[in-house]
Amino acid sequence: MNSIWNKNLELFKERFPQLYGLCLPQISASQKIAESLTGFLLDDDKGGTASPSLGTIELTRARNGEISAREGGAALHSLYNPGREALNAVSQAEVAGKSSCIFLGTGLGWQIIEFCKKYPQKKLVIIEPDLTRFFSILSLLNWEAVFKQQNLILALACPQESILSLLEDGSRVNLGNTGVSDSYIFDIPAFTAHQEGYFNDIRTIIKRNQRKNEINAATLKKFGKLWVRNSMKNIDRLASLQGISGFRGGCGNLPFLIIGAGPSLEGLLPYLPELKKRMILLCVETALHTLLKAGIQPDFIFLMDPQFWAWRHIAGLRAPESVLITEVSAYPSAFRFPCKKIMLCKSQFPVGQHFEGRLSLDLGDLGTGGSVASAAWNFAQFCGAKKIFTAGLDLSFPSKETHIKGSSAEQTFHTLARRTASVENFTAATLFSANASPAENYLGQKVMTDSRMKMFAWWFEARLAACPQVKTYTLCPQSMKIPGIETAKLEEALSLKEVQAEKEAFLALEGSSPAGRAELEQISRSFPDQTFFAEYPFLKEFF
């Protein structure tokens, strides 16, 4: 019997009992492989001649007698001293300076084992799509240090789109040096060659998220003081406004329609009154001016950006039939918007998060995604929607137009225009300010987009893949194509039954109760304290 495999398997079962149960078929197949290696493992002479295999992996003895291997003609580890090679790799200053480590593939496990011996407190993520391969290599080396690693994540045969949630803390914006940005990635070509397509997808996901974190860091530097100032001015709203958590899972079979301010919305405007009878209308703040001008009040308006210019999109407007959903970091004037009701969602920024946590408030989390449209989609999913339509969510510039005519953004261009800076100047600046590049729409045609909107599109792609039970459709085929969003004909949407009674019942749901004012005032008197700065040390400069 292979005692190494038995010991490793017992440690694996003890650490991950549920995963063990799910992997029993692959474990059984690997057991036969482990038993066939008993003779090879006993032959520990240097330069031993026995050369069994693990699938496509050809095992061999290194010059110092340790186990090494080749695959596809390439050496997985040193053929002289694989243990020393692994120790040297994990002893690099770059590895020591990171809080966690990600291994793309495993090889035979030499580097992983040495990492755990050297850094037992660090977070470790091991990504391996081939279960039989993973369990087979447990027959070769002692993985005790790995399975006793304090913070260990095994991403075995995980869908690519689910990997990111294992690498990042999705509960907040990554404003500090966290997640993927604070991880050393062991990306050794020989370890990933057996599933190159899978690992290419993982590399793309990691690079996109690193880019997102870079953007967040730059955003913090630019707007950190604004977030703090707005949140402190608005913090009393936690004691006067309801949270959206009362809508959680409460929509039944109601479909939702997310309305963006893209140029493609123009052709749908005449049909929105009929669509409103059949769906819950969610409007991003940039599109509200256009909708009100057409005589349409959406059911919900979303404003998530703390900047003054986001508030400007709804300034001077009235929507007495609409609910405004925002958070405490919004520009303070937003809380004076004349509407049916203002409700709060969980803040994505530190000050709001700190107070909400201390007050144990369940406001309802709409997550992050970079755009207000992503918050609207999250709200629909939060409410339990199974079918979500979009309109004007172009994430591109159809016919080289940036916004629908009459939107607040387009009106701002006209307001700021002068003889030496025409509307066309503002439009051109928007078109080419973020690495403009071509993309494809749902009609197979080329449209212009840019790096910012590609990032938003990637968020939708990843989110849709993680929520396969929610079907998302676009009513505007001129928009940039996003994998996971299908086209739907306007006639199909208009053929849905009217749901006025169901809508009224849903819209009448009560939100979560506000915080107690006395408790809020008590926390405010000692804010910011050392607990806050211990959690968010990078915000000291803004106080």
Coordinates of C-alpha atoms in Angstrom, one line a residue:
M1 CA 0.0 0.0 0.0
N2 CA 1.1 3.6 -0.6
S3 CA 1.4 5.1 2.9
I4 CA 2.1 8.6 1.6
W5 CA -1.2 8.6 -0.4
N6 CA -3.2 7.2 2.5
K7 CA -1.8 9.9 4.9
N8 CA -2.4 12.7 2.5
L9 CA -5.9 11.5 1.8
E10 CA -6.8 11.3 5.5
L11 CA -5.5 14.9 6.0
F12 CA -7.5 16.0 3.0
K13 CA -10.7 14.3 4.2
E14 CA -10.2 15.9 7.7
R15 CA -9.7 19.4 6.3
F16 CA -12.3 19.2 3.5
P17 CA -14.9 16.6 4.4
Q18 CA -17.6 17.8 2.0
L19 CA -15.2 18.2 -0.9
Y20 CA -13.9 14.7 -0.2
G21 CA -17.5 13.3 -0.6
L22 CA -17.9 15.1 -3.9
C23 CA -14.6 13.8 -5.3
L24 CA -15.0 10.1 -4.4
P25 CA -15.1 8.9 -8.1
Q26 CA -11.8 10.6 -8.8
I27 CA -10.3 9.5 -5.5
S28 CA -11.1 5.8 -6.4
A29 CA -9.4 6.2 -9.7
S30 CA -6.4 7.8 -8.1
Q31 CA -6.1 5.0 -5.5
K32 CA -5.2 2.5 -8.2
I33 CA -2.5 4.8 -9.5
A34 CA -1.2 5.3 -6.0
E35 CA -0.9 1.6 -5.4
S36 CA 1.0 1.1 -8.7
L37 CA 3.7 3.5 -7.6
T38 CA 4.6 1.7 -4.4
G39 CA 7.7 0.1 -6.0
F40 CA 8.9 3.4 -7.5
L41 CA 8.6 5.2 -4.1
L42 CA 10.6 2.4 -2.4
D43 CA 13.4 2.8 -5.0
D44 CA 15.0 5.9 -3.5
D45 CA 18.5 5.4 -4.9
K46 CA 19.9 8.3 -6.7
G47 CA 19.5 7.9 -10.4
G48 CA 16.9 5.1 -10.0
T49 CA 15.8 3.6 -13.3
A50 CA 12.1 3.1 -12.7
S51 CA 9.9 5.5 -14.7
P52 CA 6.2 5.0 -14.1
S53 CA 3.7 7.7 -15.2
L54 CA 0.7 9.6 -13.9
G55 CA -1.3 10.0 -17.0
T56 CA 0.8 12.3 -19.2
I57 CA 3.3 12.9 -16.4
E58 CA 6.5 10.8 -16.6
L59 CA 8.0 10.3 -13.2
T60 CA 11.8 10.1 -12.7
R61 CA 14.4 10.4 -10.0
A62 CA 16.4 13.6 -9.8
R63 CA 20.2 13.5 -9.4
N64 CA 19.8 13.8 -5.6
G65 CA 17.3 11.0 -5.4
E66 CA 14.2 13.1 -5.0
I67 CA 11.1 12.6 -7.2
S68 CA 11.0 14.8 -10.3
A69 CA 9.0 14.5 -13.5
R70 CA 8.6 15.4 -17.2
E71 CA 5.5 16.1 -19.2
G72 CA 5.3 16.7 -22.9
G73 CA 9.1 16.8 -23.1
A74 CA 9.4 19.6 -20.5
A75 CA 10.7 19.1 -16.9
L76 CA 8.1 20.0 -14.3
H77 CA 10.8 20.3 -11.6
S78 CA 14.6 20.3 -11.4
L79 CA 16.2 17.1 -12.5
Y80 CA 19.1 17.7 -10.0
N81 CA 17.5 19.0 -6.8
P82 CA 13.7 19.8 -7.0
G83 CA 13.4 20.5 -3.2
R84 CA 16.1 23.2 -3.3
E85 CA 14.7 24.6 -6.5
A86 CA 11.2 24.9 -4.8
L87 CA 12.7 26.5 -1.6
N88 CA 14.6 29.1 -3.7
A89 CA 11.4 29.9 -5.6
V90 CA 9.3 30.6 -2.5
S91 CA 12.1 32.5 -0.7
Q92 CA 12.1 35.3 -3.2
A93 CA 11.5 38.8 -1.8
E94 CA 8.4 39.3 -4.0
V95 CA 6.8 36.2 -2.4
A96 CA 7.7 37.2 1.1
G97 CA 6.2 40.7 0.6
K98 CA 2.7 39.5 -0.4
S99 CA 0.0 38.5 2.0
S100 CA -1.1 35.5 -0.2
C101 CA -0.1 33.2 -3.0
I102 CA -1.9 31.7 -5.9
F103 CA -0.7 28.6 -7.7
L104 CA -1.9 28.0 -11.2
G105 CA -1.5 24.2 -11.4
T106 CA 0.5 22.2 -9.0
G107 CA 3.3 20.3 -10.7
L108 CA 4.1 17.5 -8.2
G109 CA 3.6 19.9 -5.3
W110 CA 7.2 20.8 -4.4
Q111 CA 6.7 24.6 -4.5
I112 CA 3.4 24.4 -2.7
I113 CA 4.8 22.3 0.1
E114 CA 7.8 24.5 0.6
F115 CA 5.6 27.6 0.6
C116 CA 3.5 26.2 3.4
K117 CA 6.5 25.3 5.4
K118 CA 8.0 28.8 5.1
Y119 CA 4.7 30.8 5.4
P120 CA 2.1 28.9 7.4
Q121 CA 0.1 32.1 8.1
K122 CA -0.3 33.3 4.6
K123 CA -3.3 32.7 2.4
L124 CA -2.8 30.0 -0.2
V125 CA -5.0 29.4 -3.3
I126 CA -4.4 26.3 -5.4
I127 CA -6.1 26.2 -8.8
E128 CA -6.3 22.8 -10.6
P129 CA -9.1 21.8 -13.0
D130 CA -8.1 18.1 -13.3
L131 CA -9.3 16.2 -10.2
T132 CA -7.7 12.9 -11.1
R133 CA -4.3 14.6 -11.6
F134 CA -4.6 16.4 -8.2
F135 CA -5.3 13.3 -6.2
S136 CA -2.7 11.2 -8.1
I137 CA 0.1 13.5 -7.2
L138 CA -0.9 13.1 -3.5
S139 CA 0.8 9.7 -3.8
L140 CA 4.3 11.1 -4.2
L141 CA 5.1 13.8 -1.5
N142 CA 4.0 14.6 2.0
W143 CA 1.4 17.3 1.9
E144 CA 0.9 17.6 5.6
A145 CA 2.1 21.2 5.7
V146 CA -0.3 22.1 3.0
F147 CA -3.5 20.6 4.5
K148 CA -2.5 22.3 7.8
Q149 CA -2.1 25.7 6.2
Q150 CA -4.1 28.1 8.3
N151 CA -5.8 29.9 5.3
L152 CA -6.1 27.4 2.4
I153 CA -8.4 27.5 -0.6
L154 CA -8.5 24.5 -3.0
A155 CA -10.1 25.6 -6.3
L156 CA -10.5 22.1 -7.8
A157 CA -12.4 21.8 -11.1
C158 CA -14.0 25.1 -10.5
P159 CA -15.6 27.0 -13.4
Q160 CA -13.4 29.8 -14.5
E161 CA -16.0 32.5 -13.7
S162 CA -16.2 31.4 -10.0
I163 CA -12.5 31.7 -9.4
L164 CA -12.5 35.4 -8.8
S165 CA -14.8 35.2 -5.8
L166 CA -12.3 32.9 -4.2
L167 CA -9.4 35.3 -4.7
E168 CA -11.1 38.5 -3.7
D169 CA -13.2 39.7 -0.7
G170 CA -16.4 40.6 -2.6
S171 CA -17.9 42.4 0.4
R172 CA -16.3 45.8 -0.3
V173 CA -14.5 47.8 -2.9
N174 CA -10.8 46.8 -2.9
L175 CA -9.5 50.2 -1.9
G176 CA -6.4 48.9 -0.1
N177 CA -3.7 46.5 -1.2
T178 CA -5.8 43.3 -1.0
G179 CA -6.9 40.2 -3.0
V180 CA -5.3 39.6 -6.3
S181 CA -3.3 42.8 -6.0
D182 CA -1.6 41.5 -2.9
S183 CA -0.9 38.0 -4.1
Y184 CA 2.2 36.4 -5.6
I185 CA 1.1 34.3 -8.6
F186 CA 3.1 31.1 -9.4
D187 CA 2.4 30.8 -13.1
I188 CA 4.9 28.2 -14.3
P189 CA 4.2 27.2 -17.9
A190 CA 5.0 23.5 -17.3
F191 CA 2.3 23.4 -14.5
T192 CA -0.5 24.7 -16.8
A193 CA 0.3 23.1 -20.2
H194 CA -2.2 20.2 -19.6
Q195 CA -5.1 22.6 -19.5
E196 CA -3.8 25.6 -21.3
G197 CA -7.2 27.0 -22.4
Y198 CA -8.6 26.9 -18.8
F199 CA -5.6 28.6 -17.4
N200 CA -5.6 31.2 -20.1
D201 CA -9.1 32.1 -19.0
I202 CA -7.9 32.4 -15.4
R203 CA -5.0 34.6 -16.4
T204 CA -7.4 36.9 -18.2
I205 CA -9.7 37.1 -15.1
I206 CA -6.8 37.9 -12.9
K207 CA -5.4 40.6 -15.2
R208 CA -8.8 42.2 -15.5
N209 CA -9.2 42.2 -11.7
Q210 CA -5.7 43.6 -11.2
R211 CA -6.7 46.4 -13.6
K212 CA -9.9 46.9 -11.7
N213 CA -7.9 47.2 -8.4
E214 CA -5.6 49.7 -10.1
I215 CA -8.6 51.8 -11.1
N216 CA -10.0 51.6 -7.5
A217 CA -6.7 52.7 -6.1
A218 CA -6.5 55.7 -8.5
T219 CA -10.2 56.4 -7.6
L220 CA -9.4 56.4 -3.9
K221 CA -6.5 58.9 -4.5
K222 CA -8.8 61.1 -6.5
F223 CA -12.1 60.9 -4.6
G224 CA -11.2 59.5 -1.1
K225 CA -11.7 62.9 0.6
L226 CA -15.1 63.3 -1.2
W227 CA -16.3 59.9 0.0
V228 CA -15.4 60.7 3.5
R229 CA -16.9 64.2 3.4
N230 CA -20.2 63.0 1.8
S231 CA -20.6 60.1 4.1
M232 CA -20.0 62.2 7.2
K233 CA -22.6 64.8 6.0
N234 CA -25.1 62.0 5.3
I235 CA -24.5 59.7 8.2
D236 CA -27.7 60.9 10.0
R237 CA -29.7 59.4 7.1
L238 CA -29.0 56.0 8.6
A239 CA -31.5 57.0 11.3
S240 CA -34.2 58.3 9.0
L241 CA -34.3 56.2 5.8
Q242 CA -35.2 52.6 5.2
G243 CA -33.0 50.0 3.6
I244 CA -33.9 48.0 0.6
S245 CA -33.6 44.7 2.3
G246 CA -37.4 44.4 2.5
F247 CA -37.4 43.8 -1.3
R248 CA -35.1 40.8 -1.0
G249 CA -36.7 37.9 -2.9
G250 CA -40.1 39.6 -3.0
C251 CA -40.8 40.1 -6.7
G252 CA -42.3 36.7 -7.5
N253 CA -42.3 36.3 -11.3
L254 CA -42.2 40.0 -12.1
P255 CA -39.8 40.8 -15.0
F256 CA -37.5 43.8 -14.7
L257 CA -36.3 46.4 -17.3
I258 CA -33.0 48.2 -16.7
I259 CA -33.0 51.5 -18.7
G260 CA -29.6 53.1 -19.5
A261 CA -28.9 56.3 -21.3
G262 CA -27.3 54.8 -24.5
P263 CA -28.3 56.1 -27.9
S264 CA -30.2 52.9 -28.7
L265 CA -32.8 53.8 -26.2
E266 CA -34.3 56.3 -28.7
G267 CA -36.2 53.8 -30.6
L268 CA -37.8 52.3 -27.5
L269 CA -39.1 55.5 -25.8
P270 CA -42.6 55.3 -27.4
Y271 CA -43.1 51.8 -26.1
L272 CA -42.0 52.4 -22.5
P273 CA -45.5 53.2 -21.2
E274 CA -46.7 49.8 -22.3
L275 CA -43.5 48.1 -21.0
K276 CA -44.1 49.7 -17.6
K277 CA -47.4 47.9 -17.4
R278 CA -45.6 44.6 -17.8
M279 CA -42.3 45.1 -15.9
I280 CA -40.6 46.9 -13.0
L281 CA -38.7 49.8 -14.6
L282 CA -35.2 50.5 -13.2
C283 CA -33.6 53.7 -14.4
V284 CA -30.0 54.8 -14.1
E285 CA -29.7 58.5 -13.1
T286 CA -28.3 59.6 -16.5
A287 CA -31.5 58.4 -18.3
L288 CA -34.0 60.0 -15.9
H289 CA -34.1 63.4 -17.8
T290 CA -35.0 61.6 -21.0
L291 CA -37.7 59.5 -19.4
L292 CA -39.4 62.3 -17.6
K293 CA -39.4 64.4 -20.8
A294 CA -41.2 61.5 -22.5
G295 CA -43.7 61.5 -19.7
I296 CA -42.5 58.2 -18.0
Q297 CA -41.7 57.9 -14.3
P298 CA -39.7 54.8 -13.6
D299 CA -40.4 52.6 -10.6
F300 CA -36.8 52.9 -9.2
I301 CA -34.0 55.4 -9.9
F302 CA -30.4 54.5 -9.0
L303 CA -27.7 57.0 -8.0
M304 CA -24.5 55.5 -6.7
D305 CA -21.7 57.9 -7.7
P306 CA -20.6 60.3 -4.9
Q307 CA -19.6 63.0 -7.3
F308 CA -21.5 66.3 -7.8
W309 CA -21.8 65.6 -11.5
A310 CA -23.8 62.4 -10.7
W311 CA -26.3 64.5 -8.7
R312 CA -26.5 67.0 -11.6
H313 CA -28.1 64.3 -13.7
I314 CA -31.3 64.5 -11.5
A315 CA -31.0 68.1 -10.2
G316 CA -34.1 70.1 -10.9
L317 CA -36.2 67.1 -11.8
R318 CA -39.2 65.6 -10.0
A319 CA -40.4 62.0 -9.9
P320 CA -43.2 61.7 -7.3
E321 CA -44.0 58.1 -8.4
S322 CA -40.4 56.8 -8.3
V323 CA -38.2 55.4 -5.5
L324 CA -34.7 56.7 -5.4
I325 CA -32.1 54.1 -4.3
T326 CA -28.7 55.5 -3.2
E327 CA -26.2 55.2 -0.4
V328 CA -24.7 57.4 2.3
S329 CA -21.7 58.4 0.2
A330 CA -23.9 60.1 -2.4
Y331 CA -23.6 63.9 -3.0
P332 CA -25.7 65.4 -0.1
S333 CA -28.1 67.2 -2.4
A334 CA -29.4 63.9 -3.7
F335 CA -31.2 63.3 -0.4
R336 CA -33.4 66.4 -1.2
F337 CA -34.6 64.9 -4.5
P338 CA -38.4 65.2 -4.7
C339 CA -39.7 61.6 -5.2
K340 CA -42.0 59.0 -3.7
K341 CA -39.3 57.7 -1.3
I342 CA -35.6 57.6 -0.8
M343 CA -34.1 54.2 0.3
L344 CA -30.6 53.2 1.2
C345 CA -28.5 50.2 0.1
K346 CA -25.3 49.1 1.8
S347 CA -22.4 51.5 1.3
Q348 CA -19.5 50.3 -0.7
F349 CA -17.1 52.8 0.9
P350 CA -15.4 52.6 4.3
V351 CA -17.2 55.3 6.4
G352 CA -20.6 54.0 5.6
Q353 CA -19.5 50.4 6.0
H354 CA -18.1 51.1 9.5
F355 CA -21.3 52.8 10.8
E356 CA -23.6 50.2 9.2
G357 CA -21.5 47.4 10.8
R358 CA -21.5 49.0 14.2
L359 CA -25.3 49.6 14.0
S360 CA -25.9 46.0 12.7
L361 CA -27.9 47.4 9.8
D362 CA -29.1 45.1 7.0
L363 CA -29.7 47.7 4.3
G364 CA -29.3 45.3 1.4
D365 CA -26.0 44.9 -0.6
L366 CA -26.0 45.8 -4.3
G367 CA -22.3 45.0 -4.6
T368 CA -19.8 46.7 -7.0
G369 CA -19.4 46.6 -10.7
G370 CA -18.2 50.1 -11.6
S371 CA -21.4 51.3 -13.2
V372 CA -24.8 52.3 -11.8
A373 CA -26.3 49.8 -14.3
S374 CA -24.6 47.0 -12.5
A375 CA -26.2 48.1 -9.3
A376 CA -29.6 48.1 -11.0
W377 CA -29.0 44.5 -12.3
N378 CA -27.9 43.4 -8.8
F379 CA -31.1 45.0 -7.4
A380 CA -33.2 43.0 -9.8
Q381 CA -31.4 39.8 -8.9
F382 CA -31.6 40.7 -5.2
C383 CA -35.4 41.0 -5.5
G384 CA -35.5 37.5 -7.0
A385 CA -36.0 38.3 -10.6
K386 CA -35.7 35.4 -13.1
K387 CA -36.0 37.5 -16.2
I388 CA -34.2 40.9 -16.7
F389 CA -34.4 43.0 -19.8
T390 CA -32.1 45.9 -20.7
A391 CA -32.6 49.0 -22.9
G392 CA -30.0 51.6 -23.7
L393 CA -27.3 49.6 -22.0
D394 CA -25.0 50.1 -25.0
L395 CA -21.5 50.2 -23.3
S396 CA -20.4 51.5 -26.7
F397 CA -21.0 54.3 -29.1
P398 CA -23.5 53.2 -31.8
S399 CA -23.3 55.5 -34.8
K400 CA -20.5 57.3 -32.8
E401 CA -23.1 58.8 -30.4
T402 CA -22.4 58.8 -26.7
H403 CA -25.8 59.3 -25.1
I404 CA -29.5 59.4 -26.1
K405 CA -30.6 62.8 -27.2
G406 CA -32.2 64.7 -24.3
S407 CA -30.3 62.8 -21.6
S408 CA -28.7 64.9 -18.9
A409 CA -25.2 64.1 -20.2
E410 CA -26.1 65.4 -23.7
Q411 CA -27.8 68.5 -22.2
T412 CA -24.6 69.2 -20.2
F413 CA -22.7 69.2 -23.5
H414 CA -25.0 71.9 -24.8
T415 CA -24.9 73.9 -21.6
L416 CA -21.0 74.0 -21.6
A417 CA -20.6 74.5 -25.3
R418 CA -19.2 77.8 -26.6
R419 CA -17.8 79.2 -29.8
T420 CA -14.4 77.6 -29.2
A421 CA -15.7 74.4 -27.6
S422 CA -18.6 73.0 -29.5
V423 CA -20.8 70.0 -28.6
E424 CA -18.8 68.0 -31.1
N425 CA -15.6 68.7 -29.0
F426 CA -17.2 67.2 -25.9
T427 CA -18.5 64.2 -27.9
A428 CA -15.1 63.6 -29.4
A429 CA -13.4 63.8 -26.0
T430 CA -15.8 61.2 -24.7
L431 CA -15.3 58.9 -27.7
F432 CA -11.5 58.9 -27.5
S433 CA -10.7 59.5 -23.8
A434 CA -10.2 55.9 -22.7
N435 CA -8.4 53.9 -25.4
A436 CA -11.2 53.7 -28.0
S437 CA -11.4 50.3 -29.7
P438 CA -13.8 48.3 -31.9
A439 CA -16.2 45.7 -30.6
E440 CA -19.2 43.8 -32.0
N441 CA -22.9 44.3 -31.4
Y442 CA -25.7 41.7 -31.5
L443 CA -26.2 42.3 -35.2
G444 CA -22.6 41.3 -36.0
Q445 CA -21.6 44.9 -36.8
K446 CA -18.6 46.8 -35.5
V447 CA -19.2 49.5 -32.9
M448 CA -16.8 51.7 -31.0
T449 CA -16.2 51.2 -27.3
D450 CA -13.4 51.9 -24.8
S451 CA -11.5 50.3 -21.9
R452 CA -13.9 51.6 -19.3
M453 CA -17.0 50.1 -20.9
K454 CA -15.1 46.9 -21.6
M455 CA -14.5 46.7 -17.9
F456 CA -18.2 47.1 -17.2
A457 CA -19.1 44.6 -19.9
W458 CA -16.7 42.1 -18.3
W459 CA -18.4 42.6 -14.9
F460 CA -21.8 41.7 -16.5
E461 CA -20.2 38.7 -18.2
A462 CA -18.8 37.4 -14.9
R463 CA -21.9 38.2 -12.9
L464 CA -24.2 36.5 -15.5
A465 CA -22.1 33.4 -15.5
A466 CA -22.3 33.2 -11.7
C467 CA -26.1 33.6 -11.8
P468 CA -27.3 31.2 -14.5
Q469 CA -30.8 31.0 -13.0
V470 CA -31.3 34.7 -14.1
K471 CA -31.9 35.2 -17.8
T472 CA -30.9 38.6 -19.1
Y473 CA -32.0 40.0 -22.5
T474 CA -31.4 43.2 -24.4
L475 CA -34.1 45.0 -26.4
C476 CA -31.4 47.0 -28.3
P477 CA -29.3 44.8 -30.6
Q478 CA -27.2 47.9 -31.5
S479 CA -25.5 47.6 -28.1
M480 CA -22.1 45.9 -27.6
K481 CA -22.5 42.2 -27.3
I482 CA -22.0 40.8 -23.8
P483 CA -21.7 37.0 -23.4
G484 CA -24.7 35.9 -21.3
I485 CA -27.1 38.5 -22.6
E486 CA -29.4 37.4 -25.4
T487 CA -31.4 39.5 -27.7
A488 CA -35.2 39.7 -27.4
K489 CA -37.6 41.2 -29.9
L490 CA -39.7 44.2 -28.7
E491 CA -42.8 42.3 -29.8
E492 CA -42.0 39.5 -27.3
A493 CA -41.7 42.0 -24.4
L494 CA -44.9 43.7 -25.4
S495 CA -46.7 40.4 -25.5
L496 CA -46.0 39.8 -21.8
K497 CA -49.1 40.0 -19.6
E498 CA -49.9 43.2 -17.7
V499 CA -48.9 42.9 -14.0
Q500 CA -50.2 46.0 -12.4
A501 CA -51.6 44.3 -9.3
E502 CA -48.5 42.3 -8.7
K503 CA -46.4 45.4 -9.2
E504 CA -48.4 47.4 -6.6
A505 CA -48.0 44.6 -4.1
F506 CA -44.2 44.5 -4.7
L507 CA -43.8 48.2 -4.5
A508 CA -45.7 48.3 -1.3
L509 CA -43.2 46.1 0.5
E510 CA -41.6 47.8 3.6
G511 CA -37.9 48.4 3.8
S512 CA -35.7 47.6 6.7
S513 CA -36.0 49.9 9.8
P514 CA -33.6 52.8 10.2
A515 CA -31.0 52.8 12.9
G516 CA -31.7 54.2 16.4
R517 CA -30.8 57.8 16.6
A518 CA -29.3 57.6 20.1
E519 CA -27.1 54.7 19.1
L520 CA -26.0 56.5 15.9
E521 CA -25.1 59.7 17.9
Q522 CA -23.1 57.7 20.4
I523 CA -21.0 56.1 17.6
S524 CA -20.6 59.4 15.8
R525 CA -19.1 61.1 18.9
S526 CA -16.1 58.7 19.0
F527 CA -15.6 58.6 15.2
P528 CA -13.0 58.1 13.8
D529 CA -11.5 55.8 16.4
Q530 CA -8.5 53.4 16.4
T531 CA -10.8 50.5 15.4
F532 CA -11.7 52.3 12.2
F533 CA -8.1 53.2 11.3
A534 CA -6.9 49.7 12.1
E535 CA -9.4 48.5 9.5
Y536 CA -8.8 51.3 7.0
P537 CA -5.2 52.6 7.6
F538 CA -5.0 54.1 4.1
L539 CA -7.8 56.6 5.0
K540 CA -5.9 58.5 7.8
E541 CA -4.8 61.2 5.3
F542 CA -8.4 62.1 4.6
F543 CA -9.2 63.0 8.3

